[in-house]
Coordinates of C-alpha atoms and ligand atoms in Angstrom, one line a residue:
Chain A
X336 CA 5.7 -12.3 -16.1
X337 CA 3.6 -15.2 -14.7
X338 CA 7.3 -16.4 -13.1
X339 CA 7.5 -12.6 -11.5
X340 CA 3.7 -12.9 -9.9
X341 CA 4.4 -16.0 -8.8
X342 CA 7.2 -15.2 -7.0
X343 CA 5.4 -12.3 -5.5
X344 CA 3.1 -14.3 -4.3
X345 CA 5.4 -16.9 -2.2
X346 CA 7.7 -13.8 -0.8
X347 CA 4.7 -11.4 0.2
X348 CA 3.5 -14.4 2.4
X349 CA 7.5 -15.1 3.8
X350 CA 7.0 -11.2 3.9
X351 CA 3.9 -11.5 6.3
X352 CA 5.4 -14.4 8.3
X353 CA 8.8 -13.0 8.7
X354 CA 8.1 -9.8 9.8
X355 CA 5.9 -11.5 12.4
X356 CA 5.6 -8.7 15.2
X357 CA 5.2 -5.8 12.3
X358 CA 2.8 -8.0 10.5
X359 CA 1.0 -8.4 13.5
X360 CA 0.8 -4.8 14.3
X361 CA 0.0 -3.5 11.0
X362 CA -2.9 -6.2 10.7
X363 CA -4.0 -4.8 14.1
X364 CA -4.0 -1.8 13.1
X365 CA -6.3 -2.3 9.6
X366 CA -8.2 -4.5 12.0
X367 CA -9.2 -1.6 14.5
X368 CA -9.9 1.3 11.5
X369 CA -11.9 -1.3 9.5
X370 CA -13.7 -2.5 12.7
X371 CA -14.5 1.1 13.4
X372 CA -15.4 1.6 10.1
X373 CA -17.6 -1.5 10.2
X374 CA -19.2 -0.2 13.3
X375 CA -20.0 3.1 11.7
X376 CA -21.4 0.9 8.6
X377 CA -23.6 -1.3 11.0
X378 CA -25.1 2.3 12.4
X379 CA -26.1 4.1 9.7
X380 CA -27.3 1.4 7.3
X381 CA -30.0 0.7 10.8
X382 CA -30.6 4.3 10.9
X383 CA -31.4 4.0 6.9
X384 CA -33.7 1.1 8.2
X385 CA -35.2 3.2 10.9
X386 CA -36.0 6.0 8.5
X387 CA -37.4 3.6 6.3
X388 CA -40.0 1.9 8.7
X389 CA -41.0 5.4 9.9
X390 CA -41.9 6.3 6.3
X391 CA -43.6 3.1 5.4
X392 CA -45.9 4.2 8.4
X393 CA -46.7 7.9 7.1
X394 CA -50.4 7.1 5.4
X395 CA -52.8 9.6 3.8
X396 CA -56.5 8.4 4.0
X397 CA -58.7 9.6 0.9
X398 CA -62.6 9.5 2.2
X399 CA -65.2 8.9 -0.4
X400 CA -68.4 11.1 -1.0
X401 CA -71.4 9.5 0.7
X402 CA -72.9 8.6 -2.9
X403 CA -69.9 6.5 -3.7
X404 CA -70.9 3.0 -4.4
X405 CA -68.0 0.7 -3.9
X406 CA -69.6 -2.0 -6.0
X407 CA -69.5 -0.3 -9.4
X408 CA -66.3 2.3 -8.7
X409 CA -64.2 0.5 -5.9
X410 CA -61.5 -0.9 -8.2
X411 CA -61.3 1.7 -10.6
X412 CA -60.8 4.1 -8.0
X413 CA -58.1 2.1 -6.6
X414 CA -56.4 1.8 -9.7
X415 CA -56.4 5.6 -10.3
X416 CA -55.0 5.8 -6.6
X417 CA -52.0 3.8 -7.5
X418 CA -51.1 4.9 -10.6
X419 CA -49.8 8.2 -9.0
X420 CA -46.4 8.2 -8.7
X421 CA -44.7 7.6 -5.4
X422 CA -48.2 5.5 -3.8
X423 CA -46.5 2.4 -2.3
X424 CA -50.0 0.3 -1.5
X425 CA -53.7 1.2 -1.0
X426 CA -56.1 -0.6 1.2
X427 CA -59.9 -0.4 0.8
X428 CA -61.7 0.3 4.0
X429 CA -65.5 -0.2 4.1
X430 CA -67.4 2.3 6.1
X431 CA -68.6 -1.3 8.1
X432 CA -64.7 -2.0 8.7
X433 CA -64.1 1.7 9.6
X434 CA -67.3 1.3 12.2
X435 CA -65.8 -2.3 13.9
X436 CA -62.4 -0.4 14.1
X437 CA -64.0 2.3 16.0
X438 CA -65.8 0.4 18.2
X439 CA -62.4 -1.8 19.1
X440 CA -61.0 1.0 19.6
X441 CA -63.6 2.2 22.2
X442 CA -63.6 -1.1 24.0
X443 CA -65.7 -0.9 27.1
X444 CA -67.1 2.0 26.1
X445 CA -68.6 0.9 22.8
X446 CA -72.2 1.2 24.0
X447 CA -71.6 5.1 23.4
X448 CA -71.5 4.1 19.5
X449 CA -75.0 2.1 19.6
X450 CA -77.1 5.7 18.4
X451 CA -74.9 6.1 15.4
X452 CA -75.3 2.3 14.5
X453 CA -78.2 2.4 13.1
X454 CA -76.9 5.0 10.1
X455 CA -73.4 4.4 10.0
X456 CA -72.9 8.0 9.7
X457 CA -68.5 6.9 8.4
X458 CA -67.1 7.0 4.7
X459 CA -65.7 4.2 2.8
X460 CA -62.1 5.1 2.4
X461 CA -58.8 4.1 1.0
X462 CA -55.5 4.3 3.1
X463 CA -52.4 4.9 1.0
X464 CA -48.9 4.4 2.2
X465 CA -45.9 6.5 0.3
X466 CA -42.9 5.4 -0.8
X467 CA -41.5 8.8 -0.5
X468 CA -43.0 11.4 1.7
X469 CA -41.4 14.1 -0.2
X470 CA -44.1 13.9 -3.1
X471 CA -46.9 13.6 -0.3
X472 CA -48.2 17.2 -1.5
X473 CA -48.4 15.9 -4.8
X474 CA -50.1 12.4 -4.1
X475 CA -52.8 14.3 -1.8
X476 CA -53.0 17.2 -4.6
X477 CA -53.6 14.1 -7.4
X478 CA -56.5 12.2 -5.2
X479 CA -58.6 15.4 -4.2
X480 CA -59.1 15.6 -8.0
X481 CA -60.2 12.3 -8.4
X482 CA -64.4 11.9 -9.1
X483 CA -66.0 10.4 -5.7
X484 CA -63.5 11.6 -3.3
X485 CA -65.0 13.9 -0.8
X486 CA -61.9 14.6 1.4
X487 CA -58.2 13.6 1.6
X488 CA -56.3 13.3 5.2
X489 CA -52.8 13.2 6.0
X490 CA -50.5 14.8 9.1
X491 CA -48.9 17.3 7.3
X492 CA -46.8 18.1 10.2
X493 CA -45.7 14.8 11.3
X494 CA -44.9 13.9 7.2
X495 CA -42.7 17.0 7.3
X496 CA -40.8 16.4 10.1
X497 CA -40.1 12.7 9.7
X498 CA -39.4 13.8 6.3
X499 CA -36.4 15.9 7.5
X500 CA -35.6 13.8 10.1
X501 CA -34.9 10.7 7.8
X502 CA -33.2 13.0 5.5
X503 CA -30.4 14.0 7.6
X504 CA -30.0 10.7 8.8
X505 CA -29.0 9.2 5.4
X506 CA -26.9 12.6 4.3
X507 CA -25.2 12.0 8.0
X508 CA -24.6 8.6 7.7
X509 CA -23.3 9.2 4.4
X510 CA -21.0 12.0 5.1
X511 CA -19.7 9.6 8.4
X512 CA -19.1 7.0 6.4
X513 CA -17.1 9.0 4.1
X514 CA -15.1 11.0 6.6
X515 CA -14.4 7.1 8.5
X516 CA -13.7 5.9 4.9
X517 CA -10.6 8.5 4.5
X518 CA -9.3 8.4 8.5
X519 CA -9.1 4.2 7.3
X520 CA -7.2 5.1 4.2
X521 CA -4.8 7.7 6.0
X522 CA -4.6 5.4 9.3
X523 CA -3.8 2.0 6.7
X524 CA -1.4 4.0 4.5
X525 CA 0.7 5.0 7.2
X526 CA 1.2 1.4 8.5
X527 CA 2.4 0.0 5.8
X528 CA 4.6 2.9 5.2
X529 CA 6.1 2.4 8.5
X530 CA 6.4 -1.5 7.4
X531 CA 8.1 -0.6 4.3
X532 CA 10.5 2.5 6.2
X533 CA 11.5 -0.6 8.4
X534 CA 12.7 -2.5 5.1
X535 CA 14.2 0.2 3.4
X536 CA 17.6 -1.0 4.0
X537 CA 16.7 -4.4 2.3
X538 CA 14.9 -2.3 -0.6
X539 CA 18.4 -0.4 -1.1
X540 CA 20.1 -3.5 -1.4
X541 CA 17.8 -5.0 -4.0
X542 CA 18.4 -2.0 -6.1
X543 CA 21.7 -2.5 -6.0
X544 CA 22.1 -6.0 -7.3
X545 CA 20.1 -4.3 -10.0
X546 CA 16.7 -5.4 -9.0
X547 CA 14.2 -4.1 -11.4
X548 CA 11.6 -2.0 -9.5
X549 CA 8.7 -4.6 -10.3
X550 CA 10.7 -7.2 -8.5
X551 CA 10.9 -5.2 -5.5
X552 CA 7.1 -3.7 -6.2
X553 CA 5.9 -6.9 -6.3
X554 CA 6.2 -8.8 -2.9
X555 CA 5.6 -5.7 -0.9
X556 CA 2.7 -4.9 -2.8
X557 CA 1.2 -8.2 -2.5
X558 CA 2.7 -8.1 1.5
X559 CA 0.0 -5.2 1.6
X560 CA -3.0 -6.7 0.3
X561 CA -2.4 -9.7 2.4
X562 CA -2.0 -7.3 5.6
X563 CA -5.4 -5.5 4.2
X564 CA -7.2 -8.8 3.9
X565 CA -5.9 -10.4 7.3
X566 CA -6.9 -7.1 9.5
X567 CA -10.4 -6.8 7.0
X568 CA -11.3 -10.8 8.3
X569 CA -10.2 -10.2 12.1
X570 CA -12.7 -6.7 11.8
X571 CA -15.2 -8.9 10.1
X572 CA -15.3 -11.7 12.2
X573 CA -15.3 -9.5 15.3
X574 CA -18.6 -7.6 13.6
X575 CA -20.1 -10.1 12.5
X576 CA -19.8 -12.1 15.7
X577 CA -21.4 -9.6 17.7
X578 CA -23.8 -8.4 15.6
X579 CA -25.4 -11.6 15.2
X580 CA -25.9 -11.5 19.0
X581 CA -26.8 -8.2 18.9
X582 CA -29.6 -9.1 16.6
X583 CA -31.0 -12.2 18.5
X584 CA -30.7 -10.3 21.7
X585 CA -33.1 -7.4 20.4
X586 CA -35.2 -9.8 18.3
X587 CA -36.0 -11.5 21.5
X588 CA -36.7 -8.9 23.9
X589 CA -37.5 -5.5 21.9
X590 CA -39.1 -7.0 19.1
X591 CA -40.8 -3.8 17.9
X592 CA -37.2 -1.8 17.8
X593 CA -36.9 -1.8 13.5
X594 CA -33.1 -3.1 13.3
X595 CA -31.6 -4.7 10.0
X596 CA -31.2 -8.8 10.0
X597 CA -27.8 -10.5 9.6
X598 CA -28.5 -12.2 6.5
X599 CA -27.6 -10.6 3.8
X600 CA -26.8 -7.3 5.3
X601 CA -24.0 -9.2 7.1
X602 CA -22.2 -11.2 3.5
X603 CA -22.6 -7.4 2.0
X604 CA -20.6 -6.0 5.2
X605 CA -18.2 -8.6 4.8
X606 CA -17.4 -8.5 1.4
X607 CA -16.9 -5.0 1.6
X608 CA -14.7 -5.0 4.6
X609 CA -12.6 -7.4 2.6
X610 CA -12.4 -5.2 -0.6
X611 CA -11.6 -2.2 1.4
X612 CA -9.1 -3.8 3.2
X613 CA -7.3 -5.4 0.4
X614 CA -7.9 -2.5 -1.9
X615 CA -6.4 0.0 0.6
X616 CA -3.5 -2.4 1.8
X617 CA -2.3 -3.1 -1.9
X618 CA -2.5 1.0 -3.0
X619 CA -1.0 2.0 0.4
X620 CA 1.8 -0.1 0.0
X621 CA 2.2 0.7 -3.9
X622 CA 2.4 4.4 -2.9
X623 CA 4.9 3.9 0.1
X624 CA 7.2 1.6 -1.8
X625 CA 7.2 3.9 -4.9
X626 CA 9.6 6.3 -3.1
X627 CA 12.3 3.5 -2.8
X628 CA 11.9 1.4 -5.5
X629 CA 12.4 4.9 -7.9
X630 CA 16.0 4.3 -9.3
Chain B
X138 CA 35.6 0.6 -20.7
X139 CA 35.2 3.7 -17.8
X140 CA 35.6 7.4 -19.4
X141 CA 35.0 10.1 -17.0
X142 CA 35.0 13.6 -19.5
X143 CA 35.0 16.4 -17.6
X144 CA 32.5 15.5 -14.7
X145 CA 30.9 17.9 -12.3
X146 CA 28.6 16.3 -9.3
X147 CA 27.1 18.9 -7.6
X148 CA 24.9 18.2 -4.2
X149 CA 22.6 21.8 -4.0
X150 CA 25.3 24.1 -3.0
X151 CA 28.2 22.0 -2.6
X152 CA 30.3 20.6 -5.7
X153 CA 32.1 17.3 -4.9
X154 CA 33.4 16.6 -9.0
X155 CA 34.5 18.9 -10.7
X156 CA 35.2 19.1 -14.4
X157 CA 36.5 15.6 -13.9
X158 CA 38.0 13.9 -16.5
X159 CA 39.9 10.2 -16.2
X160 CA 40.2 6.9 -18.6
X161 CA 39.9 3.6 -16.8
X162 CA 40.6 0.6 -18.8
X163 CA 39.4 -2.7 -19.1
X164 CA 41.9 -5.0 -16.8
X165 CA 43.2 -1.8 -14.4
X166 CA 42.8 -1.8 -10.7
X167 CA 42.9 1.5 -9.6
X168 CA 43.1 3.3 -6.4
X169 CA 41.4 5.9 -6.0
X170 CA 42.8 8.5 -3.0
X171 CA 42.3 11.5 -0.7
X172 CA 41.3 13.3 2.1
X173 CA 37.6 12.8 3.5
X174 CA 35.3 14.3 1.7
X175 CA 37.5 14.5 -1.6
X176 CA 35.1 13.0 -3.7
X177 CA 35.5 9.5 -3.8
X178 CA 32.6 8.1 -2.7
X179 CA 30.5 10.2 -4.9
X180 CA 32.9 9.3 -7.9
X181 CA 31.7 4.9 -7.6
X182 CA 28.3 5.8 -6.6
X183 CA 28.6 7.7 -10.2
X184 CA 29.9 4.6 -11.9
X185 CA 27.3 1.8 -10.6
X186 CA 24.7 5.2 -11.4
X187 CA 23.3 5.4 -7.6
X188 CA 24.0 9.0 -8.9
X189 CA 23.6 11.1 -12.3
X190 CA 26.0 13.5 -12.8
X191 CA 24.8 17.2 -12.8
X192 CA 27.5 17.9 -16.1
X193 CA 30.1 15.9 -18.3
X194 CA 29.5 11.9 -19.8
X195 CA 30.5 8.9 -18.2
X196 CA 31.2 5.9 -20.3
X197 CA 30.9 2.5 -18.8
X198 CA 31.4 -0.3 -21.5
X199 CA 30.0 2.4 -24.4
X200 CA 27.4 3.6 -22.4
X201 CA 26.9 7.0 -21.1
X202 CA 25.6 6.9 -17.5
X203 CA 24.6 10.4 -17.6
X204 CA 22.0 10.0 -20.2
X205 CA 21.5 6.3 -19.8
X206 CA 17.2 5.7 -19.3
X207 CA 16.7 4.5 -15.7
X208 CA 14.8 1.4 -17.1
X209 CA 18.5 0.1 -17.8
X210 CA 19.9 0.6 -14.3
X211 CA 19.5 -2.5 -13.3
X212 CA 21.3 -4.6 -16.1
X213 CA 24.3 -2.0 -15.3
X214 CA 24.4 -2.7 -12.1
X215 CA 24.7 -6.7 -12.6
X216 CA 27.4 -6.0 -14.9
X217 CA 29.1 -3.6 -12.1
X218 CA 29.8 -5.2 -8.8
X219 CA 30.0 -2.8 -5.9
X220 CA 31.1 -3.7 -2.2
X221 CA 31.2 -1.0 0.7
X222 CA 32.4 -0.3 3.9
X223 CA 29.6 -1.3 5.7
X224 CA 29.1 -4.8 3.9
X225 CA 24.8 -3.7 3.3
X226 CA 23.7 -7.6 4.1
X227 CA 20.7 -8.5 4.2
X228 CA 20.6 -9.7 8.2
X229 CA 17.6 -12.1 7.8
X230 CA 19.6 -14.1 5.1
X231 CA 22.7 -16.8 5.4
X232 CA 25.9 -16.1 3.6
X233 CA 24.3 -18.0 1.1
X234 CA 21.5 -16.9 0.3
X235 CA 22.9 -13.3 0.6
X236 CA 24.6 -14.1 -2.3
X237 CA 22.1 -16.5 -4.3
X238 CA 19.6 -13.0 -4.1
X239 CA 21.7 -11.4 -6.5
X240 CA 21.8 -13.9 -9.1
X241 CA 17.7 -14.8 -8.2
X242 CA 17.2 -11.0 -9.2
X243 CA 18.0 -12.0 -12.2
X244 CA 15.8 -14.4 -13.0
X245 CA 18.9 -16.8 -13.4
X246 CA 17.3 -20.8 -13.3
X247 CA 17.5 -22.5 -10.2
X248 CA 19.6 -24.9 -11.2
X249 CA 22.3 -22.6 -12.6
X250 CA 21.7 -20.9 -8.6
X251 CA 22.8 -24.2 -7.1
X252 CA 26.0 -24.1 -9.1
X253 CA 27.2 -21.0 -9.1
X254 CA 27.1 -20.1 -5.4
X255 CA 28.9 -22.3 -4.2
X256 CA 32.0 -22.0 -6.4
X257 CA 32.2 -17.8 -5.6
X258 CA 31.8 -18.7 -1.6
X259 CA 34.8 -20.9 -2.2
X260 CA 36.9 -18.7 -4.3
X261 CA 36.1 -15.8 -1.4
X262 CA 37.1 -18.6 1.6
X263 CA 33.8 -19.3 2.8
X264 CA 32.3 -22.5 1.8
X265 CA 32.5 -23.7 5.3
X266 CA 30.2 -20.8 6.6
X267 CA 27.5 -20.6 3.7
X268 CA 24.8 -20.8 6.5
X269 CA 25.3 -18.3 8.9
X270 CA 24.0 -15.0 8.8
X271 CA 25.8 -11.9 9.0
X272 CA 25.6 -10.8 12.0
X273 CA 27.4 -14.3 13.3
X274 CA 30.4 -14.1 11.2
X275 CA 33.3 -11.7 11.4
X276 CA 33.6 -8.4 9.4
X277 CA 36.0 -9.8 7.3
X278 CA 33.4 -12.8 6.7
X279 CA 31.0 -10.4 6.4
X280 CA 33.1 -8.4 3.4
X281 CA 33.8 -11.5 1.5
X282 CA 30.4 -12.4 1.4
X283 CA 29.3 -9.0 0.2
X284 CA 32.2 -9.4 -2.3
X285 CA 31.0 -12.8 -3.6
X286 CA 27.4 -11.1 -3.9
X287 CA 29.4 -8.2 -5.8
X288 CA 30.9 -11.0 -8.3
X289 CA 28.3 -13.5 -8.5
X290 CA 27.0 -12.3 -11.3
X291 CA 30.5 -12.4 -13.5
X292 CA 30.5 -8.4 -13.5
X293 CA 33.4 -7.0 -15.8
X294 CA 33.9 -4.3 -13.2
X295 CA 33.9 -4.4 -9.7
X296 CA 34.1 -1.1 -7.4
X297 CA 34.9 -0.7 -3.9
X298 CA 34.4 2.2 -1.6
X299 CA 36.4 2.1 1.7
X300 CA 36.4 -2.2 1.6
X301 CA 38.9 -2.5 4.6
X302 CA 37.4 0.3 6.8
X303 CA 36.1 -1.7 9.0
X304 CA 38.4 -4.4 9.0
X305 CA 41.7 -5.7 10.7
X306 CA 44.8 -5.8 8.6
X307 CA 44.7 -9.5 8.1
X308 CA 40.9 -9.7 6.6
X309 CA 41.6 -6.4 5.1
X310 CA 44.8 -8.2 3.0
X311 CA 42.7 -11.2 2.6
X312 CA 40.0 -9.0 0.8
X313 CA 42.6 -7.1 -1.4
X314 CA 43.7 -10.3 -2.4
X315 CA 40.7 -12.0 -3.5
X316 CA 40.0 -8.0 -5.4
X317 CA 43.9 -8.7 -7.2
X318 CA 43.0 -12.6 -7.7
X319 CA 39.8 -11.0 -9.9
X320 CA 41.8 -8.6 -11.5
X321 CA 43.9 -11.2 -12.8
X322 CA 40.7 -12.8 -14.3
X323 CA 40.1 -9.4 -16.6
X324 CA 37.6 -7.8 -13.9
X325 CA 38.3 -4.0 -13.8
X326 CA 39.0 -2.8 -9.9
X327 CA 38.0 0.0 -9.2
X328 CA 39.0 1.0 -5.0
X329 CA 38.3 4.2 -3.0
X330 CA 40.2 3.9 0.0
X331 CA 42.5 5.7 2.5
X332 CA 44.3 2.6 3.6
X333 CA 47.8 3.7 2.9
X334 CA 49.9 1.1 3.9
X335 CA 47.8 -1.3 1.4
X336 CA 47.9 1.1 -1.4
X337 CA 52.0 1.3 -1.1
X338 CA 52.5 -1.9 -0.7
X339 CA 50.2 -3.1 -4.2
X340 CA 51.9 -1.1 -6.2
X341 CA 48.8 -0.3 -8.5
X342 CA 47.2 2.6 -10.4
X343 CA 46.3 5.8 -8.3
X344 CA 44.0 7.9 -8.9
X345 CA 44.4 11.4 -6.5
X346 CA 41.6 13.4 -5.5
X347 CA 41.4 16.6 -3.9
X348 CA 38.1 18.9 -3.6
X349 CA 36.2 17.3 -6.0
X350 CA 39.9 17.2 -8.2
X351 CA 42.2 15.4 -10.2
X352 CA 45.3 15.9 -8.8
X353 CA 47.4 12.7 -9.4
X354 CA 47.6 9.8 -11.5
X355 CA 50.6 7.3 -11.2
X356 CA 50.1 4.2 -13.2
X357 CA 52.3 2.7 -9.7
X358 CA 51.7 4.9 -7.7
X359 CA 51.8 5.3 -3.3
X360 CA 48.9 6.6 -1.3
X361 CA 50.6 10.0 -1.6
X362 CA 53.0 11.2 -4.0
X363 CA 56.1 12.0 -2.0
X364 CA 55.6 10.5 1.2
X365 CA 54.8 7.2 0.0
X366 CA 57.8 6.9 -2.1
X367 CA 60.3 7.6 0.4
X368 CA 58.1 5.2 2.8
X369 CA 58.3 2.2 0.2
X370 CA 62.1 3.0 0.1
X371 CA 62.5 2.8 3.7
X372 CA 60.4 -0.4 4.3
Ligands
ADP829 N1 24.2 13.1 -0.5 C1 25.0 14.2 -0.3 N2 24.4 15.3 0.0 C2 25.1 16.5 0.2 N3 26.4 16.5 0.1 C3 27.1 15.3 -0.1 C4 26.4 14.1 -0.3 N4 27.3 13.1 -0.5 C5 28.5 13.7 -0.4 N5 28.4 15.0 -0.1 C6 29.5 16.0 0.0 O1 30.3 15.9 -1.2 C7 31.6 15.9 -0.9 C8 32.3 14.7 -1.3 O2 31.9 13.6 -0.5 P1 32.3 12.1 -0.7 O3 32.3 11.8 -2.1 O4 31.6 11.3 0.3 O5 33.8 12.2 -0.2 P2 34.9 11.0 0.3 O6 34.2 9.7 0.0 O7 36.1 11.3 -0.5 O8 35.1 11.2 1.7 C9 31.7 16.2 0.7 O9 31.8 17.5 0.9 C10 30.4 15.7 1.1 O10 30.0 16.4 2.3
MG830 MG1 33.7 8.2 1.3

């Protein structure tokens, strides 16, 4: 048994080496489907990054009745805030914080705010961010029943359609991925077919020193996965090259454009680029040799 | 040691055995003759099983072919040496190792490898070209080391389909020889062929086939029945 893998192992490799221009094209061609594949990858999991920045910024503010007194309710009404489900954080704002922002916000014409100084005429509030703008309806349903709170603000429309908009960007990344995920599998499978069609002459001879079918199997199998590997590393490399650029490049001159940093998102895509590859180059070639290693 | 009992080998529509019966026994060489497309070739790729046939047994050393589980093909066919027209070398390999494959198949030790290869290239004339690959040496070459692949692995029974086809009379002698020297040794020879003037001069077992047919069986027989007799009387 252990004699059998062994000597799978040492042929695959004089497989790979000694089939040099088929090698090299079949490795090319796992290469290019896995590189496309990777680049599909490298999209959606940034639009799943977009989608999440966008909803990190949808916020519902919850104003507090003009009686409130922050002193004796503030933390308890914060901890009622968070306790309903899907609230990712809350932020106190005093009506004197509110006021300042207000006045930043008017700059030069700040002057204009002077008669309402006086009687700060603003509510304390608290600003909640969601962790999942579907249950929006419910979170602002939950705080106007809370005592103290007068009124509860949110842009309903611009929820909703960032909502859907996020939505289909995971579902389409999702199917994409898929659809690149079986054009891969078809595009690999068929290369190492065509590796093993080319050696089915040698296969016929095996079988007829009486060969048993693992002995056969078992190089070309392994002559697969090494293919799979070799093309998954070259795809790698080539991604991970360029997206490391690509990220340094934005990070330095569009620093407010959300996009997902190498480390780890990077080891993930590579490790899975290498399982893919191997995985799809050692079932390929277990399915194309099974036609001619059948006795 | 080879019982044929009424064997039919069909291929969809067309039959190439049929009802097939003959008794081959350990130590015979045996021509087997006729027209193309007689049935020959389908008759020894039924004995090393590269076919099952679609009726009848076949017996080969007490087990019947027909019936025989496909995990045990491949001890049959190292006890059942088979050479063809066309030599099927592997082209990447040297004489050697061509033949040291089918003994490594096996799983026979390294050491025994080293031993045994040698001594079949020299009893097939070819010690002197062990490292060349096929397509360097000669078709004669090239059919002796296909035969020392065949025998490398001591088989009782060795079958031939069409050995000399490709070859000039002097390799083609020089093969039949080496085939006689083994059947000498106790190896059961087994040859479809349509080389006449070999199979009149040898004086062996023939086996006639015709449409899938028995239709002769001399134990020293010509290539054809009357023809060759008067030819071997006028030689
Ligand atoms: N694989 C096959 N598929 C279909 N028909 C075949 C096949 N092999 C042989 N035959 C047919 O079977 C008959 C016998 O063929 P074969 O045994 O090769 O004859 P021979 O070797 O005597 O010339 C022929 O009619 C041939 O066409
Ligand atoms: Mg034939």
């Amino acid at each position: 048994m252990w004699r059998l893998l062994g000597r799978s192992v040492v042929e695959g490799f004089k497989g790979v080496f000694s089939h040099g221009l088929m090698s090299l094209a079949s490795m090319g061609t796992v290469a290019i489907s896995l590189l496309v594949l990777a680049l599909f990858l490298v999209l959606a999991a940034n639009l799943a990054y977009v989608a999440d920045v966008l909803e990190e910024q949808v916020e519902v503010v919850v104003y507090c009745n003009p009686e409130f007194d922050r002193d004796q309710w503030g933390d308890l009404l914060m901890d009622k805030l968070s306790d309903i489900p899907a609230v990712a954080s809350v932020t106190f704002v005093t009506k004197e914080e509110a006021l300042d922002r207000l006045r930043e916000q008017f700059g030069a014409q700040a002057e204009l705010l002077e008669a309402v100084e006086e009687d700060n005429p603003l509510r304390d509030s608290v600003e909640i961010t969601v962790s999942n703008p579907a249950e929006i309806d419910n979170i602002v349903q939950q705080a106007r029943q809370l005592e103290s709170v007068e009124d509860v603000v949110y842009q309903r429309e611009v929820v909703q359609r960032l909502y859907a908009l996020t939505e289909a960007l995971r579902s389409a990344g999702v199917v994409l991925v898929f659809l690149l995920a079986v054009a891969t599998f078809l595009l690999i499978s068929n290369t190492v077919r065509l590796t093993i069609y080319a050696r089915r002459e040698q296969i016929e001879i095996m079988k007829l020193v009486g060969a048993t079918p693992a002995f056969i199997w078992g190089p070309l199998v392994i002559e697969g996965t090494v293919l799979g590997l070799l093309g998954a590393s070259l795809a790698g490399g080539v991604i991970a090259w360029g997206y490391a650029d690509l990220f340094a490049a934005v990070e330095a001159s569009l620093p407010f454009v959300p996009i997902v940093r190498p480390t780890p998102f990077l080891h993930n895509l590579l490790q899975l680029l290498l399982a893919v590859g191997g995985v799809l180059g050692m079932l390929s070639s277990c399915f194309s040799v099974w036609r001619y290693v059948r006795l | 040691m080879i019982v044929l009992s009424h064997v039919t080998k069909k291929y969809g529509d067309i039959t190439a055995l049929k009802r097939f019966t003959v008794h081959i026994r350990k130590g015979d060489f045996a021509f087997v003759v006729g027209p193309s497309g007689a049935g020959k070739s389908t008759l020894i790729r039924l004995l090393h099983c590269q076919e099952r046939p679609t009726e009848g047994t076949i017996m080969v050393d007490g087990v019947n072919l027909a019936r025989m589980p496909r995990k045990q093909i491949p001890s049959l066919r190292r006890k059942v040496g088979v050479v063809f027209q066309d030599f099927k070398l592997l082209q990447g390999r040297t004489a050697y190792q061509n033949v040291s494959f089918a003994l490594e198949v096996t799983g026979a030790p390294g050491a025994y490898i080293k031993r045994r290869v040698p001594q079949v290239l020299n009893m097939v004339g070819l010690s002197d070209r062990a490292d060349i690959r096929p397509h360097k040496l000669s078709g004669g070459e090239q059919q002796r080391v296909a035969l020392a692949r065949a025998i490398v692995n001591s088989p009782s029974i060795v079958l031939a389909d069409e050995p000399t086809g490709n070859l000039d009379r002097d390799n083609a002698w020089h093969v039949m020889q080496i085939l006689e020297s083994l059947n000498k040794r106790g190896v059961t020879v087994v040859v479809a062929t349509h080389d006449w003037p070999i199979v009149d001069a040898m004086k062996k077992r023939v086996i006639e086939i015709e449409n899938g047919r028995l239709i002769r069986d001399d134990l020293e027989g010509g290539y054809s029945q009357d023809v060759a007799s008067s030819r071997a009387v006028s030689r």
